[in-house]
Amino acid sequence: MPLPMLPLVDYQEYPVDEMQRRAEAFYNEMRRRRSVRDFSARPVPRAIIENCLRTAGTAPNGANMQPWHFVVVSDPLTKRRIREAAEAEERAFYGGRAPQAWRAALAPLGTDANKPFLETAPYLIAIFAQPYGLTASGEKIKHYYVTESVGIATGFLIAALHHAGLATLTHTPSPMAFLNAILERPDHERPFLLLVVGYPAEDARVPAITKKGLTDIVTFVE
């Protein structure tokens, strides 16, 4: 049965010059975002994290199935277990499981198997994708465009956390099945990404990298 259709009441239109100002301001804010690997242990109020997760939950998604689940970890012992499991996978990755070309691409960034930020940062957010949901009776409900939907929600979350004044790091040890075990998530959920969240350390340093320019990433067909 089709859902009832409601008037679009929340859309806000702006004059063109205001649109241009807002677009430029948002770009200038987001261009300051950097992936950080040096985190402070300073606490972050949970309410800030909650509102950023609410933002993630507004993301467009396939058939409005909202095929995601976020596990927010602040418990020190759980963070330690995650670090130990992640570093075990990373040692295998850097020790030869990853192709040489992949490791060569990472070499200029100075990354290695040691991930102290997984314990230092006040929050880890484990993001899970749900290929299907379950009714109260255990019946499977297929989800659609799962990877695309969870990716968009993750982007919303990263932008919201940056907008709030926090630093993040997207961490993807492979494989990540240990997250299901440590965080007691069901088998039908697939670990998508581990997001490290907090304040950057006072002496945080980041690689000297640049982003591609507009003409390198965009083609206009007019």
CSV table of C-alpha atoms in Angstrom, one decimal:
chain,number,residue,atom,x,y,z
A,1,MET,CA,0.0,0.0,0.0
A,2,PRO,CA,1.5,3.4,-1.0
A,3,LEU,CA,2.4,5.8,1.8
A,4,PRO,CA,0.4,9.0,2.2
A,5,MET,CA,2.1,11.9,0.5
A,6,LEU,CA,2.7,15.0,2.5
A,7,PRO,CA,3.4,18.6,1.3
A,8,LEU,CA,7.1,19.5,1.2
A,9,VAL,CA,7.3,22.1,4.0
A,10,ASP,CA,10.9,22.0,5.2
A,11,TYR,CA,12.6,23.0,2.0
A,12,GLN,CA,14.3,26.4,2.3
A,13,GLU,CA,15.1,28.3,-0.8
A,14,TYR,CA,17.6,31.1,-0.8
A,15,PRO,CA,18.4,34.0,-3.1
A,16,VAL,CA,21.1,33.0,-5.6
A,17,ASP,CA,23.8,35.2,-4.0
A,18,GLU,CA,23.0,33.6,-0.6
A,19,MET,CA,23.2,30.1,-2.2
A,20,GLN,CA,26.6,31.0,-3.6
A,21,ARG,CA,27.8,32.3,-0.2
A,22,ARG,CA,26.5,29.2,1.6
A,23,ALA,CA,28.1,26.8,-0.9
A,24,GLU,CA,31.4,28.6,-0.7
A,25,ALA,CA,31.3,28.7,3.1
A,26,PHE,CA,30.6,25.0,3.4
A,27,TYR,CA,33.4,24.2,1.0
A,28,ASN,CA,35.8,26.3,3.0
A,29,GLU,CA,34.7,24.6,6.2
A,30,MET,CA,35.0,21.1,4.7
A,31,ARG,CA,38.3,21.7,3.1
A,32,ARG,CA,39.8,22.1,6.6
A,33,ARG,CA,38.8,18.6,7.4
A,34,ARG,CA,41.8,16.2,7.7
A,35,SER,CA,42.1,12.6,8.7
A,36,VAL,CA,43.9,12.7,12.1
A,37,ARG,CA,46.0,9.9,13.7
A,38,ASP,CA,47.1,11.8,16.7
A,39,PHE,CA,44.2,12.1,19.1
A,40,SER,CA,43.7,13.7,22.6
A,41,ALA,CA,42.1,11.7,25.3
A,42,ARG,CA,40.0,14.8,26.2
A,43,PRO,CA,36.4,13.7,26.8
A,44,VAL,CA,33.6,14.7,24.4
A,45,PRO,CA,30.1,15.2,25.6
A,46,ARG,CA,27.9,12.3,24.5
A,47,ALA,CA,25.1,14.6,23.4
A,48,ILE,CA,27.4,15.9,20.6
A,49,ILE,CA,27.9,12.4,19.3
A,50,GLU,CA,24.2,11.7,19.5
A,51,ASN,CA,23.3,14.7,17.4
A,52,CYS,CA,25.9,13.8,14.8
A,53,LEU,CA,24.4,10.3,14.6
A,54,ARG,CA,21.0,11.8,14.2
A,55,THR,CA,22.4,13.6,11.2
A,56,ALA,CA,23.7,10.4,9.8
A,57,GLY,CA,20.3,8.9,10.2
A,58,THR,CA,18.8,11.5,7.9
A,59,ALA,CA,20.8,10.2,4.9
A,60,PRO,CA,19.0,9.1,1.7
A,61,ASN,CA,18.9,5.4,1.4
A,62,GLY,CA,17.4,2.6,-0.7
A,63,ALA,CA,13.7,2.2,-0.2
A,64,ASN,CA,14.0,3.9,3.1
A,65,MET,CA,15.2,0.7,4.7
A,66,GLN,CA,17.9,2.6,6.6
A,67,PRO,CA,20.3,-0.4,6.5
A,68,TRP,CA,22.8,0.7,9.1
A,69,HIS,CA,23.6,0.3,12.7
A,70,PHE,CA,26.1,2.4,14.7
A,71,VAL,CA,27.9,1.1,17.8
A,72,VAL,CA,29.5,3.9,19.9
A,73,VAL,CA,32.4,2.7,22.0
A,74,SER,CA,33.8,4.6,24.9
A,75,ASP,CA,34.6,1.8,27.3
A,76,PRO,CA,38.4,1.6,27.7
A,77,LEU,CA,38.5,-2.2,27.9
A,78,THR,CA,36.4,-2.6,24.7
A,79,LYS,CA,38.6,-0.1,22.9
A,80,ARG,CA,41.7,-2.1,23.9
A,81,ARG,CA,40.1,-5.3,22.6
A,82,ILE,CA,39.3,-3.6,19.3
A,83,ARG,CA,42.9,-2.2,19.1
A,84,GLU,CA,44.4,-5.6,19.7
A,85,ALA,CA,42.3,-7.3,17.1
A,86,ALA,CA,42.7,-4.5,14.6
A,87,GLU,CA,46.5,-4.5,15.0
A,88,ALA,CA,46.6,-8.3,14.5
A,89,GLU,CA,45.0,-7.8,11.1
A,90,GLU,CA,47.2,-4.8,10.3
A,91,ARG,CA,50.4,-6.8,11.1
A,92,ALA,CA,49.2,-9.4,8.6
A,93,PHE,CA,48.4,-6.7,6.1
A,94,TYR,CA,51.7,-4.9,6.3
A,95,GLY,CA,53.5,-8.1,6.7
A,96,GLY,CA,52.6,-9.3,3.2
A,97,ARG,CA,48.9,-9.9,2.8
A,98,ALA,CA,48.5,-6.7,1.0
A,99,PRO,CA,50.0,-6.4,-2.5
A,100,GLN,CA,53.2,-4.6,-2.7
A,101,ALA,CA,51.6,-1.8,-4.9
A,102,TRP,CA,49.1,-1.2,-2.1
A,103,ARG,CA,51.7,-0.9,0.6
A,104,ALA,CA,53.8,1.3,-1.7
A,105,ALA,CA,50.8,3.7,-2.1
A,106,LEU,CA,50.5,3.9,1.7
A,107,ALA,CA,54.2,4.4,2.4
A,108,PRO,CA,54.3,8.2,1.9
A,109,LEU,CA,51.5,8.6,4.5
A,110,GLY,CA,53.7,6.9,7.1
A,111,THR,CA,51.1,4.4,8.3
A,112,ASP,CA,51.9,1.1,9.9
A,113,ALA,CA,50.4,-1.7,12.0
A,114,ASN,CA,50.4,0.3,15.2
A,115,LYS,CA,47.1,2.0,16.0
A,116,PRO,CA,47.3,3.7,19.4
A,117,PHE,CA,44.5,6.1,18.5
A,118,LEU,CA,42.0,3.2,18.9
A,119,GLU,CA,42.6,3.5,22.6
A,120,THR,CA,43.4,7.2,23.0
A,121,ALA,CA,40.4,8.7,21.2
A,122,PRO,CA,37.3,9.1,23.4
A,123,TYR,CA,35.0,7.4,20.9
A,124,LEU,CA,35.1,4.7,18.3
A,125,ILE,CA,32.0,4.4,16.1
A,126,ALA,CA,31.7,1.0,14.5
A,127,ILE,CA,29.4,1.3,11.4
A,128,PHE,CA,27.6,-1.9,10.3
A,129,ALA,CA,25.7,-2.5,7.1
A,130,GLN,CA,22.6,-4.6,7.1
A,131,PRO,CA,22.0,-6.6,3.9
A,132,TYR,CA,18.6,-7.5,5.4
A,133,GLY,CA,16.5,-6.8,8.5
A,134,LEU,CA,14.6,-9.0,10.7
A,135,THR,CA,11.0,-8.8,11.9
A,136,ALA,CA,10.0,-9.5,15.4
A,137,SER,CA,9.2,-13.1,14.3
A,138,GLY,CA,12.6,-13.5,12.7
A,139,GLU,CA,11.4,-13.1,9.1
A,140,LYS,CA,14.1,-11.6,6.7
A,141,ILE,CA,13.4,-8.3,5.0
A,142,LYS,CA,15.8,-7.6,2.1
A,143,HIS,CA,17.5,-4.2,2.1
A,144,TYR,CA,18.4,-2.4,-1.2
A,145,TYR,CA,21.5,-0.4,-2.2
A,146,VAL,CA,23.1,-1.2,1.1
A,147,THR,CA,26.7,-0.2,0.4
A,148,GLU,CA,25.6,3.1,-1.3
A,149,SER,CA,23.2,3.9,1.6
A,150,VAL,CA,25.7,3.2,4.4
A,151,GLY,CA,28.4,5.1,2.5
A,152,ILE,CA,26.2,8.2,2.2
A,153,ALA,CA,25.2,8.0,5.9
A,154,THR,CA,28.9,7.7,6.9
A,155,GLY,CA,29.7,10.8,4.8
A,156,PHE,CA,26.9,12.7,6.6
A,157,LEU,CA,28.3,11.6,10.0
A,158,ILE,CA,31.9,12.6,9.1
A,159,ALA,CA,30.7,16.0,7.9
A,160,ALA,CA,28.6,16.5,11.1
A,161,LEU,CA,31.4,15.6,13.4
A,162,HIS,CA,33.7,18.0,11.6
A,163,HIS,CA,31.1,20.7,11.7
A,164,ALA,CA,30.8,20.2,15.4
A,165,GLY,CA,34.5,20.8,15.8
A,166,LEU,CA,35.8,17.2,16.2
A,167,ALA,CA,38.5,15.3,14.3
A,168,THR,CA,37.9,11.9,12.7
A,169,LEU,CA,39.8,9.0,11.1
A,170,THR,CA,38.3,6.4,8.9
A,171,HIS,CA,39.9,3.0,9.8
A,172,THR,CA,39.2,-0.1,7.8
A,173,PRO,CA,41.3,-3.1,9.0
A,174,SER,CA,40.6,-6.0,6.7
A,175,PRO,CA,38.9,-8.3,7.6
A,176,MET,CA,36.8,-6.7,10.3
A,177,ALA,CA,34.7,-9.6,11.5
A,178,PHE,CA,36.2,-9.2,14.9
A,179,LEU,CA,33.9,-6.3,15.4
A,180,ASN,CA,30.9,-8.5,15.3
A,181,ALA,CA,32.4,-10.7,18.0
A,182,ILE,CA,33.7,-7.9,20.3
A,183,LEU,CA,30.6,-5.8,20.0
A,184,GLU,CA,28.1,-8.7,20.0
A,185,ARG,CA,26.5,-7.8,16.7
A,186,PRO,CA,24.4,-10.4,14.8
A,187,ASP,CA,25.9,-12.3,11.9
A,188,HIS,CA,23.7,-10.6,9.3
A,189,GLU,CA,25.4,-7.2,10.0
A,190,ARG,CA,28.6,-6.5,8.0
A,191,PRO,CA,31.3,-4.2,9.5
A,192,PHE,CA,31.6,-1.3,7.1
A,193,LEU,CA,34.0,1.1,8.8
A,194,LEU,CA,35.5,2.0,12.1
A,195,LEU,CA,35.4,5.8,12.7
A,196,VAL,CA,37.8,7.2,15.3
A,197,VAL,CA,36.4,10.4,16.9
A,198,GLY,CA,37.7,13.1,19.3
A,199,TYR,CA,39.9,16.2,19.6
A,200,PRO,CA,43.2,16.2,17.8
A,201,ALA,CA,46.3,16.0,20.0
A,202,GLU,CA,48.0,19.4,20.6
A,203,ASP,CA,51.0,18.2,18.6
A,204,ALA,CA,49.0,16.4,15.9
A,205,ARG,CA,50.6,16.3,12.5
A,206,VAL,CA,49.2,15.4,9.2
A,207,PRO,CA,50.8,14.5,5.8
A,208,ALA,CA,51.4,17.3,3.3
A,209,ILE,CA,48.9,16.2,0.7
A,210,THR,CA,46.7,18.1,-1.8
A,211,LYS,CA,43.3,17.3,-3.3
A,212,LYS,CA,42.6,17.2,-7.0
A,213,GLY,CA,41.2,20.4,-8.5
A,214,LEU,CA,37.7,20.8,-9.9
A,215,THR,CA,38.7,20.3,-13.5
A,216,ASP,CA,40.4,17.0,-12.5
A,217,ILE,CA,37.3,15.5,-10.9
A,218,VAL,CA,34.3,17.1,-12.8
A,219,THR,CA,33.0,17.0,-16.3
A,220,PHE,CA,30.2,19.3,-17.3
A,221,VAL,CA,28.0,18.2,-20.2
A,222,GLU,CA,26.2,21.3,-21.4
